[in-house]
Coordinates of C-alpha atoms and ligand atoms in Angstrom, one line a residue:
Chain A
M1 CA -16.0 38.6 40.5
K2 CA -15.8 35.5 38.3
E3 CA -16.6 31.8 39.0
K4 CA -14.6 29.0 37.5
H5 CA -15.6 25.4 37.7
Y6 CA -13.2 22.4 38.0
T7 CA -13.4 18.6 38.2
C8 CA -10.5 17.6 40.5
I9 CA -8.5 14.8 38.9
I10 CA -6.2 14.0 41.8
C11 CA -8.3 11.0 43.0
P12 CA -11.3 9.0 41.7
S13 CA -13.7 11.0 43.8
G14 CA -13.6 13.7 41.2
C15 CA -14.9 16.5 43.4
E16 CA -16.5 19.4 41.6
I17 CA -14.7 22.5 42.8
T18 CA -15.7 26.2 42.3
A19 CA -13.1 29.0 42.5
V20 CA -14.3 32.6 42.9
L21 CA -11.9 35.1 41.4
D22 CA -11.5 38.8 41.7
G23 CA -9.3 39.5 38.7
E24 CA -6.2 37.4 39.4
K25 CA -6.9 37.0 43.1
I26 CA -8.6 33.9 44.5
V27 CA -11.5 34.9 46.8
S28 CA -12.6 31.4 47.6
I29 CA -12.3 27.7 46.7
T30 CA -15.2 25.4 47.6
G31 CA -16.4 21.9 46.8
N32 CA -13.1 20.1 47.5
T33 CA -13.2 17.3 50.0
C34 CA -9.6 17.6 50.8
K35 CA -6.6 19.9 50.7
R36 CA -5.2 18.4 47.6
G37 CA -8.3 19.7 45.7
E38 CA -7.4 23.2 46.6
E39 CA -3.9 22.8 45.5
Y40 CA -5.1 21.3 42.2
V41 CA -7.2 24.3 41.5
K42 CA -4.4 26.7 42.4
N43 CA -2.2 24.9 39.9
E44 CA -4.9 24.9 37.2
L45 CA -5.1 28.7 37.5
T46 CA -1.3 29.2 37.2
C47 CA 0.4 26.2 35.6
P48 CA -1.7 23.0 35.1
M49 CA 0.4 19.9 35.9
R50 CA -0.1 16.3 34.6
T51 CA 1.7 13.0 35.1
L52 CA 2.7 11.5 31.7
T53 CA 2.4 7.8 31.2
T54 CA 3.5 6.3 27.9
T55 CA 5.8 3.7 26.5
V56 CA 9.4 3.7 25.2
C57 CA 10.7 1.4 22.5
G58 CA 12.6 -1.1 24.6
F59 CA 15.9 -2.8 23.8
S60 CA 14.0 -5.7 22.3
G61 CA 12.1 -3.3 20.1
R62 CA 8.9 -3.9 22.0
P63 CA 7.2 -1.2 24.1
V64 CA 8.0 -0.8 27.8
A65 CA 5.7 1.2 30.1
V66 CA 7.2 4.4 31.6
R67 CA 6.0 7.4 33.6
T68 CA 7.2 10.8 34.8
A69 CA 8.3 10.6 38.4
D70 CA 6.1 13.6 39.1
A71 CA 3.6 15.8 37.3
I72 CA 5.0 18.0 34.6
P73 CA 3.5 21.2 33.0
K74 CA 0.5 20.2 30.8
A75 CA 1.9 22.5 28.2
K76 CA 5.0 20.4 27.9
L77 CA 3.2 17.0 27.3
F78 CA 3.8 16.8 23.6
E79 CA 7.4 18.0 23.8
A80 CA 8.0 15.3 26.4
M81 CA 6.3 12.7 24.1
A82 CA 8.6 13.6 21.3
E83 CA 11.6 13.1 23.5
V84 CA 10.3 9.8 24.9
N85 CA 9.6 8.5 21.4
A86 CA 13.2 9.3 20.3
F87 CA 14.7 7.5 23.2
R88 CA 16.5 4.1 22.7
P89 CA 17.9 2.2 25.6
S90 CA 21.3 0.6 25.4
R91 CA 20.3 -2.5 27.4
P92 CA 17.1 -4.2 28.5
V93 CA 15.0 -1.9 30.6
R94 CA 14.5 -2.8 34.3
F95 CA 11.5 -1.9 36.5
G96 CA 12.1 1.3 38.4
E97 CA 15.1 2.5 36.5
T98 CA 15.5 6.2 35.4
L99 CA 15.7 6.4 31.6
I100 CA 15.8 10.1 31.1
A101 CA 17.1 12.3 34.0
D102 CA 15.5 15.6 32.9
L103 CA 12.5 15.1 30.6
A104 CA 11.9 18.1 28.3
A105 CA 13.7 20.4 30.6
T106 CA 11.1 20.0 33.3
G107 CA 13.6 18.8 35.9
V108 CA 11.4 15.6 36.2
P109 CA 12.9 12.2 35.4
L110 CA 11.3 9.5 33.3
I111 CA 11.2 6.1 35.0
A112 CA 10.4 2.6 33.8
T113 CA 7.2 1.0 35.3
A114 CA 7.8 -2.4 33.8
S115 CA 10.7 -4.7 33.0
E116 CA 11.4 -6.2 29.5
E117 CA 10.6 -9.8 29.2
E118 CA 13.7 -12.0 29.4
Chain B
M1 CA -4.0 -37.5 40.3
K2 CA -2.0 -34.6 41.7
E3 CA -3.5 -32.7 44.5
R4 CA -3.4 -29.1 45.6
S5 CA -5.0 -27.4 48.6
V6 CA -5.9 -24.1 46.8
L7 CA -5.8 -23.7 43.0
I8 CA -6.4 -20.3 41.5
V9 CA -7.6 -19.8 37.9
G10 CA -6.1 -16.6 36.5
G11 CA -3.0 -14.6 37.5
G12 CA -4.5 -11.1 37.3
P13 CA -4.7 -8.8 40.3
A14 CA -7.6 -10.9 41.7
G15 CA -5.7 -14.2 41.4
L16 CA -2.5 -12.8 42.8
A17 CA -4.1 -11.3 45.8
A18 CA -6.2 -14.4 46.5
A19 CA -3.1 -16.6 46.3
V20 CA -1.2 -14.3 48.8
A21 CA -4.2 -14.4 51.2
A22 CA -4.6 -18.1 51.0
Y23 CA -0.9 -18.6 51.7
D24 CA -1.0 -16.1 54.6
A25 CA -4.0 -18.1 56.0
G26 CA -1.7 -21.0 56.4
V27 CA -2.0 -23.0 53.2
R28 CA 1.4 -23.7 51.6
D29 CA 0.6 -25.5 48.4
V30 CA -1.2 -22.8 46.5
L31 CA -1.0 -22.9 42.7
I32 CA -1.8 -20.0 40.3
V33 CA -2.6 -21.0 36.7
E34 CA -2.3 -18.3 34.1
R35 CA -2.8 -18.6 30.3
D36 CA -0.6 -15.7 29.4
S37 CA 3.2 -15.7 29.5
R38 CA 3.2 -13.3 32.4
V39 CA 1.0 -12.6 35.4
G40 CA -0.7 -9.2 36.0
G41 CA -3.8 -9.6 33.8
I42 CA -5.3 -6.6 32.2
L43 CA -3.1 -4.3 34.3
K44 CA -0.1 -5.0 32.0
Q45 CA -1.7 -2.9 29.3
C46 CA -3.2 -0.2 31.7
I47 CA 0.0 1.9 31.8
H48 CA -1.9 5.0 33.1
P49 CA -1.9 6.0 36.7
G50 CA -5.0 5.5 38.8
F51 CA -4.4 2.3 40.7
G52 CA -3.8 1.7 44.4
L53 CA -4.9 5.0 45.9
H54 CA -7.0 3.2 48.5
R55 CA -4.6 0.3 49.1
F56 CA -1.2 2.0 48.9
G57 CA -2.1 5.6 49.4
C58 CA -0.4 6.6 46.2
E59 CA -1.3 6.5 42.6
L60 CA 0.4 3.7 40.7
T61 CA 0.2 2.7 37.1
G62 CA -1.3 -0.7 36.2
P63 CA 2.1 -2.5 35.7
E64 CA 3.4 -1.0 39.0
Y65 CA 0.3 -2.2 40.9
A66 CA 0.6 -5.7 39.4
E67 CA 4.4 -5.8 40.2
R68 CA 3.7 -5.2 43.9
Y69 CA 1.5 -8.3 44.0
A70 CA 3.7 -10.3 41.8
E71 CA 6.6 -9.5 44.2
E72 CA 4.4 -10.7 47.2
V73 CA 3.8 -14.0 45.3
R74 CA 7.5 -14.5 44.5
R75 CA 8.5 -13.7 48.1
R76 CA 6.3 -16.5 49.4
G77 CA 7.5 -18.9 46.7
I78 CA 4.0 -19.5 45.5
E79 CA 4.0 -21.6 42.3
V80 CA 2.8 -19.9 39.2
R81 CA 2.2 -21.8 36.0
T82 CA 2.1 -19.4 33.0
G83 CA 1.3 -20.4 29.5
T84 CA -1.3 -22.8 30.9
F85 CA -5.1 -22.7 30.2
V86 CA -7.6 -24.1 32.6
T87 CA -10.1 -25.8 30.3
G88 CA -12.4 -27.3 32.9
V89 CA -13.4 -27.4 36.5
T90 CA -15.8 -30.0 37.9
P91 CA -18.1 -29.6 41.0
E92 CA -15.8 -32.1 42.7
R93 CA -13.0 -29.6 42.0
V94 CA -11.0 -31.6 39.5
V95 CA -9.3 -28.9 37.4
T96 CA -8.1 -29.6 33.8
L97 CA -4.9 -27.8 32.7
Q98 CA -3.7 -27.5 29.2
S99 CA -0.3 -26.3 28.2
R100 CA 2.5 -27.1 25.7
E101 CA 3.4 -30.0 27.9
G102 CA 0.0 -31.5 27.4
I103 CA -3.1 -32.0 29.5
E104 CA -3.1 -32.6 33.2
E105 CA -5.7 -33.0 35.9
I106 CA -5.4 -31.7 39.5
R107 CA -7.7 -32.3 42.4
A108 CA -8.0 -29.1 44.4
G109 CA -9.1 -28.6 48.0
A110 CA -10.6 -25.3 47.0
V111 CA -10.8 -23.5 43.7
V112 CA -10.8 -19.7 43.2
L113 CA -12.1 -18.4 39.9
A114 CA -10.3 -15.2 38.9
M115 CA -10.6 -15.2 35.1
G116 CA -11.4 -11.5 34.8
C117 CA -13.6 -10.1 32.0
R118 CA -13.6 -9.4 28.3
E119 CA -14.9 -6.6 26.2
R120 CA -18.3 -6.7 24.6
P121 CA -17.4 -7.5 21.0
R122 CA -18.6 -5.6 18.0
G123 CA -20.9 -8.4 16.9
A124 CA -23.0 -7.5 19.9
L125 CA -23.6 -4.1 18.3
N126 CA -26.3 -3.4 15.8
I127 CA -24.5 -0.9 13.5
P128 CA -25.7 -1.2 9.9
G129 CA -23.2 -0.9 7.1
T130 CA -20.2 -2.8 5.8
R131 CA -17.6 -4.4 8.0
P132 CA -14.3 -2.8 6.9
A133 CA -11.0 -3.0 8.8
G134 CA -10.3 -0.3 11.3
I135 CA -12.9 -1.3 13.9
Y136 CA -11.5 -2.4 17.3
T137 CA -12.6 -2.6 20.9
A138 CA -10.9 0.1 22.9
G139 CA -9.1 -2.5 25.0
T140 CA -7.7 -4.1 21.9
A141 CA -6.4 -0.7 20.7
Q142 CA -4.9 -0.2 24.2
R143 CA -3.1 -3.5 23.9
L144 CA -1.9 -2.8 20.4
I145 CA -0.4 0.5 21.4
N146 CA 1.0 -0.4 24.9
V147 CA 2.0 -4.0 24.5
E148 CA 2.5 -4.5 20.7
G149 CA 3.8 -1.0 19.9
Y150 CA 1.5 -0.4 17.0
L151 CA -0.8 2.6 16.5
P152 CA -4.0 1.3 15.0
G153 CA -5.2 4.5 13.3
R154 CA -4.8 8.3 12.8
R155 CA -8.3 9.7 12.8
V156 CA -10.5 8.1 15.4
V157 CA -14.1 8.1 16.6
I158 CA -14.9 6.3 19.9
L159 CA -18.3 4.8 20.6
G160 CA -19.0 4.6 24.4
S161 CA -17.6 6.8 27.1
G162 CA -16.5 4.2 29.7
D163 CA -13.1 4.6 31.3
I164 CA -11.3 2.4 28.8
G165 CA -12.5 4.5 25.9
L166 CA -11.5 7.7 27.6
I167 CA -8.1 6.5 28.6
T168 CA -7.5 5.2 25.0
A169 CA -8.6 8.5 23.6
R170 CA -5.8 10.3 25.5
R171 CA -3.3 7.6 24.7
M172 CA -3.9 7.8 21.0
T173 CA -3.8 11.6 21.1
L174 CA -0.5 11.6 22.8
E175 CA 0.9 9.2 20.2
G176 CA -0.2 11.7 17.4
A177 CA -3.6 10.4 16.4
K178 CA -6.6 12.8 16.1
V179 CA -9.6 11.7 18.2
L180 CA -12.6 13.5 16.6
A181 CA -15.3 12.6 19.1
V182 CA -16.4 10.3 21.8
C183 CA -20.1 9.3 21.3
E184 CA -22.3 8.1 24.2
L185 CA -25.7 6.7 23.7
L186 CA -26.8 7.7 27.2
P187 CA -27.4 11.2 28.5
Y188 CA -24.4 10.8 30.9
S189 CA -21.0 9.2 30.7
G190 CA -20.2 5.9 32.5
G191 CA -16.6 7.0 33.0
L192 CA -15.1 8.7 36.0
A193 CA -15.5 12.5 36.0
R194 CA -11.7 12.8 36.4
N195 CA -11.2 10.8 33.2
I196 CA -13.5 13.1 31.2
E197 CA -11.5 16.0 32.5
Q198 CA -8.0 14.7 32.0
C199 CA -8.5 12.5 28.9
L200 CA -11.0 14.5 26.9
N201 CA -11.2 18.1 28.1
D202 CA -7.4 18.4 28.3
F203 CA -7.1 17.7 24.6
D204 CA -10.4 19.4 23.5
I205 CA -12.0 16.1 22.5
P206 CA -15.7 16.5 22.2
L207 CA -18.0 14.2 24.2
L208 CA -21.3 13.8 22.4
L209 CA -23.9 12.6 24.9
S210 CA -27.1 11.0 23.6
H211 CA -25.4 10.2 20.3
T212 CA -24.6 7.0 18.5
V213 CA -23.0 5.7 15.4
T214 CA -25.7 4.9 12.9
E215 CA -23.7 4.0 9.8
I216 CA -20.3 2.7 8.9
H217 CA -18.6 3.6 5.7
G218 CA -15.8 2.0 3.7
K219 CA -15.2 -1.3 1.9
E220 CA -11.7 -2.5 2.8
R221 CA -10.7 0.1 5.4
L222 CA -13.0 2.3 7.3
T223 CA -13.5 5.7 5.6
G224 CA -15.9 7.3 8.0
V225 CA -18.9 6.9 10.3
T226 CA -22.3 8.6 10.5
V227 CA -23.2 9.8 14.0
S228 CA -26.8 10.8 15.0
S229 CA -28.5 12.2 18.1
V230 CA -30.9 9.8 19.9
D231 CA -34.2 10.5 21.6
E232 CA -35.0 9.6 25.2
N233 CA -35.8 6.1 24.0
R234 CA -32.3 5.8 22.6
R235 CA -33.6 5.8 19.0
P236 CA -31.7 7.9 16.4
I237 CA -33.4 11.1 15.4
P238 CA -33.7 11.4 11.6
G239 CA -32.1 14.6 10.2
T240 CA -29.4 14.8 12.9
E241 CA -26.8 12.7 11.0
R242 CA -23.2 14.0 10.9
F243 CA -20.4 12.4 8.9
F244 CA -17.0 12.0 10.5
D245 CA -14.1 11.3 8.2
C246 CA -12.1 8.7 10.2
D247 CA -10.0 5.5 9.6
T248 CA -10.7 4.0 13.0
L249 CA -13.7 3.3 15.2
L250 CA -13.2 2.2 18.7
L251 CA -15.9 0.5 20.7
S252 CA -16.0 1.0 24.4
V253 CA -19.3 -0.5 25.1
G254 CA -18.8 -2.5 28.2
L255 CA -17.2 -5.5 29.7
I256 CA -18.6 -9.0 30.4
P257 CA -17.3 -11.3 33.1
E258 CA -15.4 -14.2 31.5
N259 CA -17.6 -17.0 32.8
E260 CA -17.4 -19.9 30.3
L261 CA -15.8 -22.1 32.9
T262 CA -18.3 -21.0 35.6
E263 CA -21.2 -21.9 33.3
K264 CA -19.6 -25.3 32.4
L265 CA -19.4 -25.9 36.1
G266 CA -23.2 -25.7 36.2
L267 CA -23.3 -22.5 38.1
P268 CA -26.2 -20.1 37.2
L269 CA -25.1 -16.5 36.5
D270 CA -26.7 -13.5 38.2
R271 CA -28.2 -11.7 35.2
R272 CA -27.4 -8.3 36.5
T273 CA -23.7 -8.9 37.4
G274 CA -22.9 -11.4 34.7
G275 CA -21.1 -13.5 37.3
A276 CA -21.9 -16.2 39.8
A277 CA -23.9 -15.4 42.9
V278 CA -21.8 -15.5 46.1
D279 CA -21.9 -15.2 49.9
T280 CA -19.7 -12.9 52.0
D281 CA -16.8 -15.4 51.6
R282 CA -17.2 -15.1 47.8
Q283 CA -18.2 -18.7 47.8
T284 CA -20.4 -19.7 44.9
A285 CA -23.3 -22.1 45.2
I286 CA -20.8 -25.0 44.8
P287 CA -19.0 -25.6 48.1
G288 CA -15.3 -25.0 47.8
V289 CA -15.6 -23.0 44.6
F290 CA -14.9 -19.2 45.1
A291 CA -14.9 -16.3 42.7
C292 CA -13.4 -12.8 42.9
G293 CA -12.5 -9.8 40.7
N294 CA -13.9 -9.0 37.3
V295 CA -15.2 -12.6 36.8
L296 CA -17.7 -11.9 39.6
H297 CA -18.7 -8.4 38.6
V298 CA -17.0 -5.7 36.7
H299 CA -15.0 -3.4 39.0
D300 CA -13.9 0.1 38.2
L301 CA -11.2 0.1 40.9
V302 CA -8.5 -2.6 41.2
D303 CA -8.2 -1.8 44.9
Y304 CA -11.6 -3.3 45.4
V305 CA -10.6 -6.3 43.3
S306 CA -7.7 -6.9 45.7
G307 CA -9.9 -6.6 48.7
E308 CA -12.5 -9.0 47.4
A309 CA -9.8 -11.5 46.3
E310 CA -8.3 -11.5 49.8
L311 CA -11.7 -12.5 51.2
A312 CA -12.0 -15.3 48.6
G313 CA -8.4 -16.5 49.1
K314 CA -8.7 -16.6 52.9
A315 CA -12.0 -18.4 52.8
A316 CA -10.6 -20.9 50.2
A317 CA -7.7 -21.7 52.5
A318 CA -10.2 -22.2 55.4
F319 CA -12.3 -24.4 53.3
A320 CA -9.3 -26.5 52.2
K321 CA -8.4 -27.0 55.9
G322 CA -12.1 -27.9 56.7
E323 CA -12.4 -24.8 58.9
L324 CA -14.7 -22.5 56.9
A325 CA -17.4 -21.0 59.1
A326 CA -20.9 -21.8 58.1
G327 CA -24.1 -20.1 59.2
E328 CA -27.7 -19.5 58.3
E329 CA -27.9 -17.2 55.2
L330 CA -30.1 -14.4 54.1
A331 CA -30.6 -13.2 50.5
V332 CA -29.8 -9.6 49.7
T333 CA -32.2 -7.9 47.3
A334 CA -31.3 -4.9 45.1
G335 CA -34.2 -2.5 45.8
A336 CA -35.2 0.9 44.4
G337 CA -32.4 2.6 42.5
I338 CA -29.9 -0.2 43.0
R339 CA -28.8 -2.3 40.0
Y340 CA -27.1 -5.1 41.9
T341 CA -25.3 -6.2 45.1
V342 CA -22.3 -8.4 45.8
P343 CA -22.5 -10.5 47.8
Q344 CA -26.0 -11.8 47.0
R345 CA -26.2 -13.8 50.3
V346 CA -25.0 -12.8 53.8
R347 CA -24.8 -14.7 57.0
R348 CA -27.2 -13.8 59.8
G349 CA -25.8 -12.1 62.9
E350 CA -22.6 -11.0 61.1
T351 CA -21.4 -7.7 59.8
A352 CA -21.2 -7.6 56.1
E353 CA -19.7 -5.2 53.6
I354 CA -22.1 -5.0 50.7
Y355 CA -20.9 -3.6 47.4
F356 CA -23.5 -2.2 45.0
R357 CA -24.1 -0.1 42.0
F358 CA -26.8 2.5 41.4
S359 CA -29.1 2.1 38.4
D360 CA -29.0 5.7 37.4
V361 CA -27.3 9.1 37.8
S362 CA -28.7 11.3 40.5
R363 CA -27.6 13.8 43.2
K364 CA -28.0 14.0 47.0
V365 CA -29.1 10.5 47.8
E366 CA -29.3 8.2 50.8
V367 CA -28.6 4.5 50.5
Y368 CA -29.7 2.2 53.2
A369 CA -30.3 -1.4 54.1
E370 CA -33.8 -2.3 55.1
A371 CA -34.8 -5.4 57.0
D372 CA -38.5 -6.1 57.5
G373 CA -39.3 -2.4 56.8
T374 CA -36.7 -1.0 59.2
P375 CA -33.8 1.0 57.8
L376 CA -30.5 -0.3 59.3
A377 CA -27.4 1.4 57.9
V378 CA -27.9 4.8 56.2
K379 CA -25.2 6.5 54.1
K380 CA -25.5 9.9 52.5
L381 CA -23.9 10.5 49.1
L382 CA -23.6 13.7 47.1
R383 CA -23.6 11.9 43.9
A384 CA -24.9 8.6 42.6
A385 CA -23.6 7.2 39.4
P386 CA -23.7 3.6 38.0
G387 CA -20.0 3.9 37.0
E388 CA -18.8 4.2 40.6
M389 CA -19.2 1.2 42.8
Q390 CA -20.1 1.9 46.4
K391 CA -20.2 -0.1 49.6
L392 CA -22.3 -0.2 52.7
K393 CA -21.5 -1.9 56.0
V394 CA -24.5 -3.7 57.5
S395 CA -25.0 -5.7 60.7
V396 CA -27.2 -8.4 59.4
P397 CA -30.1 -9.1 61.8
A398 CA -30.3 -12.6 63.2
D399 CA -34.1 -13.0 62.6
S400 CA -35.4 -10.8 59.8
A401 CA -37.2 -12.3 56.9
N402 CA -35.5 -10.1 54.2
L403 CA -32.7 -7.6 53.5
T404 CA -32.9 -5.0 50.8
I405 CA -30.5 -2.3 49.7
K406 CA -32.4 0.8 48.6
M407 CA -31.9 4.4 47.6
R408 CA -34.0 7.5 48.2
P409 CA -33.4 11.3 47.8
Q410 CA -32.0 13.0 50.8
A411 CA -34.6 14.5 53.0
Ligands
FAD1 C1 -8.7 -0.9 30.1 C2 -9.0 -0.9 31.6 C3 -8.6 0.2 32.3 C4 -8.8 0.2 33.7 N1 -8.4 1.3 34.4 C5 -8.5 1.3 35.8 C6 -8.0 2.4 36.6 O1 -7.6 3.4 36.1 N2 -8.0 2.2 38.0 C7 -8.4 1.1 38.6 O2 -8.3 0.9 39.8 N3 -8.9 0.0 37.8 C8 -8.9 0.1 36.5 N4 -9.4 -1.0 35.7 C9 -9.9 -2.1 36.4 C10 -8.9 -3.1 36.9 O3 -7.8 -3.2 36.0 C11 -9.6 -4.5 36.9 O4 -10.7 -4.4 37.7 C12 -8.7 -5.6 37.3 O5 -7.6 -5.7 36.5 C13 -9.4 -6.9 37.4 O6 -8.6 -7.9 37.8 P1 -8.9 -9.5 37.6 O7 -7.8 -10.2 38.1 O8 -10.3 -9.8 38.0 O9 -9.0 -9.7 36.0 P2 -7.8 -9.6 34.9 O10 -6.8 -8.5 35.1 O11 -8.5 -9.6 33.6 O12 -7.0 -11.0 35.0 C14 -7.6 -12.2 34.7 C15 -6.5 -13.2 34.3 O13 -7.0 -14.5 34.2 C16 -6.4 -15.1 33.1 N5 -7.3 -16.2 32.6 C17 -8.6 -16.0 32.2 N6 -9.1 -17.2 31.9 C18 -8.2 -18.2 32.1 C19 -8.2 -19.6 32.0 N7 -9.2 -20.3 31.5 N8 -7.0 -20.2 32.3 C20 -5.9 -19.5 32.8 N9 -5.9 -18.2 32.9 C21 -7.0 -17.5 32.6 C22 -6.2 -14.0 32.1 O14 -5.2 -14.3 31.2 C23 -5.8 -12.8 33.0 O15 -4.4 -12.8 33.3 C24 -9.3 -1.0 34.3 C25 -9.6 -2.1 33.5 C26 -9.5 -2.1 32.2 C27 -9.9 -3.3 31.4
SF4_2 S1 -10.6 17.3 46.3 FE1 -9.5 15.6 47.4 S2 -11.1 14.0 47.5 FE2 -11.9 15.5 46.0 S3 -11.1 14.6 44.0 FE3 -9.6 16.1 44.7 S4 -8.1 14.8 45.8 FE4 -10.0 13.6 45.7

């Protein structure tokens, strides 16, 4: 049996969670205050997921804040960054619009979280 | 002179929420004055998620959170004057505005101070050595990257492990810079545990606790820093020096409420919060002058900023209408293990939500309010950390001589 320790990143409480493993099998997960903590640890053991927030170069040439609509595999963060940094919009970016439909083949879209100043 | 029922200084999340609350309390001529070209305050540069979990039940980015409030302000048709500085407020609530159109004075029924905070500058630090280019506060670096679109450096050392430093470490890493280390003078980090995990550990950035920068190298541009371990008195230990080859040093050593206006008003500042002392309505010692958000005390969660601003906005509206409830007040004292409380005064016989910060990191504690030696409200916590603000609901006794918030280990 092996113990693994995690800090849950899902909410600011930052619960310290312990997973007991028997080889690949999860024996127990303790320390989480809510269900989402358990899910977080299960993901960490298989495919850690992260939401990416960054900026794209807007139509005006100034940065515009963007995010992935959902979490993407942590292993794909830098590939996603390269795609975002190569992106150029064809018109001023509007709040909430989808800029890239399928970012780095994750199936997750990239959306604008701000509008360009008029 | 022009008149306004409620005038709000600052269009950050605090100012926006206060304006909405004042409007919803029945005051129609609310005015928000913002020096920047857009409202939203510091949230405009905080593009990471982590906002709104308490308020909206989902994690928004800073700009998204600001947009929700900006939309509420627009929907109500509340007037916002951007590009306009407030340069003075008098105790009689005459507010001086300065913009490209010139200088104007407005008499306000009530004033809400919501100017936010600024970063402790590098001058406040005692690092020996030259003063080359390449040294920024973490928040400035964040603005350069997220608002100006400019990466300030390639090889980075960060001094201070507050959340801004941690978030900026991740941001610079994603943009291709190499963050060599985050140094923290104290034996623990002031940042949220989740940020140490997702901003440092995710990218194998070392966190050096009980370490500080002891020398700065380089003439024109920074060429490196020397980092040393410190002893329990925070003094560098000779012989522990390590050289880091870097072109950028970011300082994330704390925020100070932006209280120039408050001080000019003649309001004394609470030395522990750096802001004015207030009652449960967030009214300062000057009647009709309220304060909320980071100008009052530095918050880690914007959700609490909005909540506090709603109290201030609602009370400001009531004051402007001559309807603000008064009552006999009792001072709140920060006792053992507690650094400060907000509000600093509560009304007798009412239920008050008292926000506070712990002085130190510890585990398994109880916080409680004590009136004349009797514990009133007790709350058990698994973890106490100065970086995470907490609150306690207390029914304030009608007749006790004192009220103290205290901490003790769990029995
Ligand atoms: C870098 C950083 C990261 C953060 N990360 C998080 C997080 O992950 N989650 C979270 O919940 N919270 C976070 N916070 C905290 C949260 O963003 C703040 O608590 C919140 O923005 C404070 O709001 P405010 O309105 O009091 O101040 P501000 O946002 O600073 O707004 C103050 C406004 O007042 C204006 N102003 C100041 N003086 C004048 C004047 N004289 N005349 C006119 N206008 C004036 C300023 O231009 C500004 O727009 C973070 C804060 C920072 C700095
Ligand atoms: S386990 Fe639940 S409460 Fe704890 S940090 Fe994770 S999401 Fe938050």
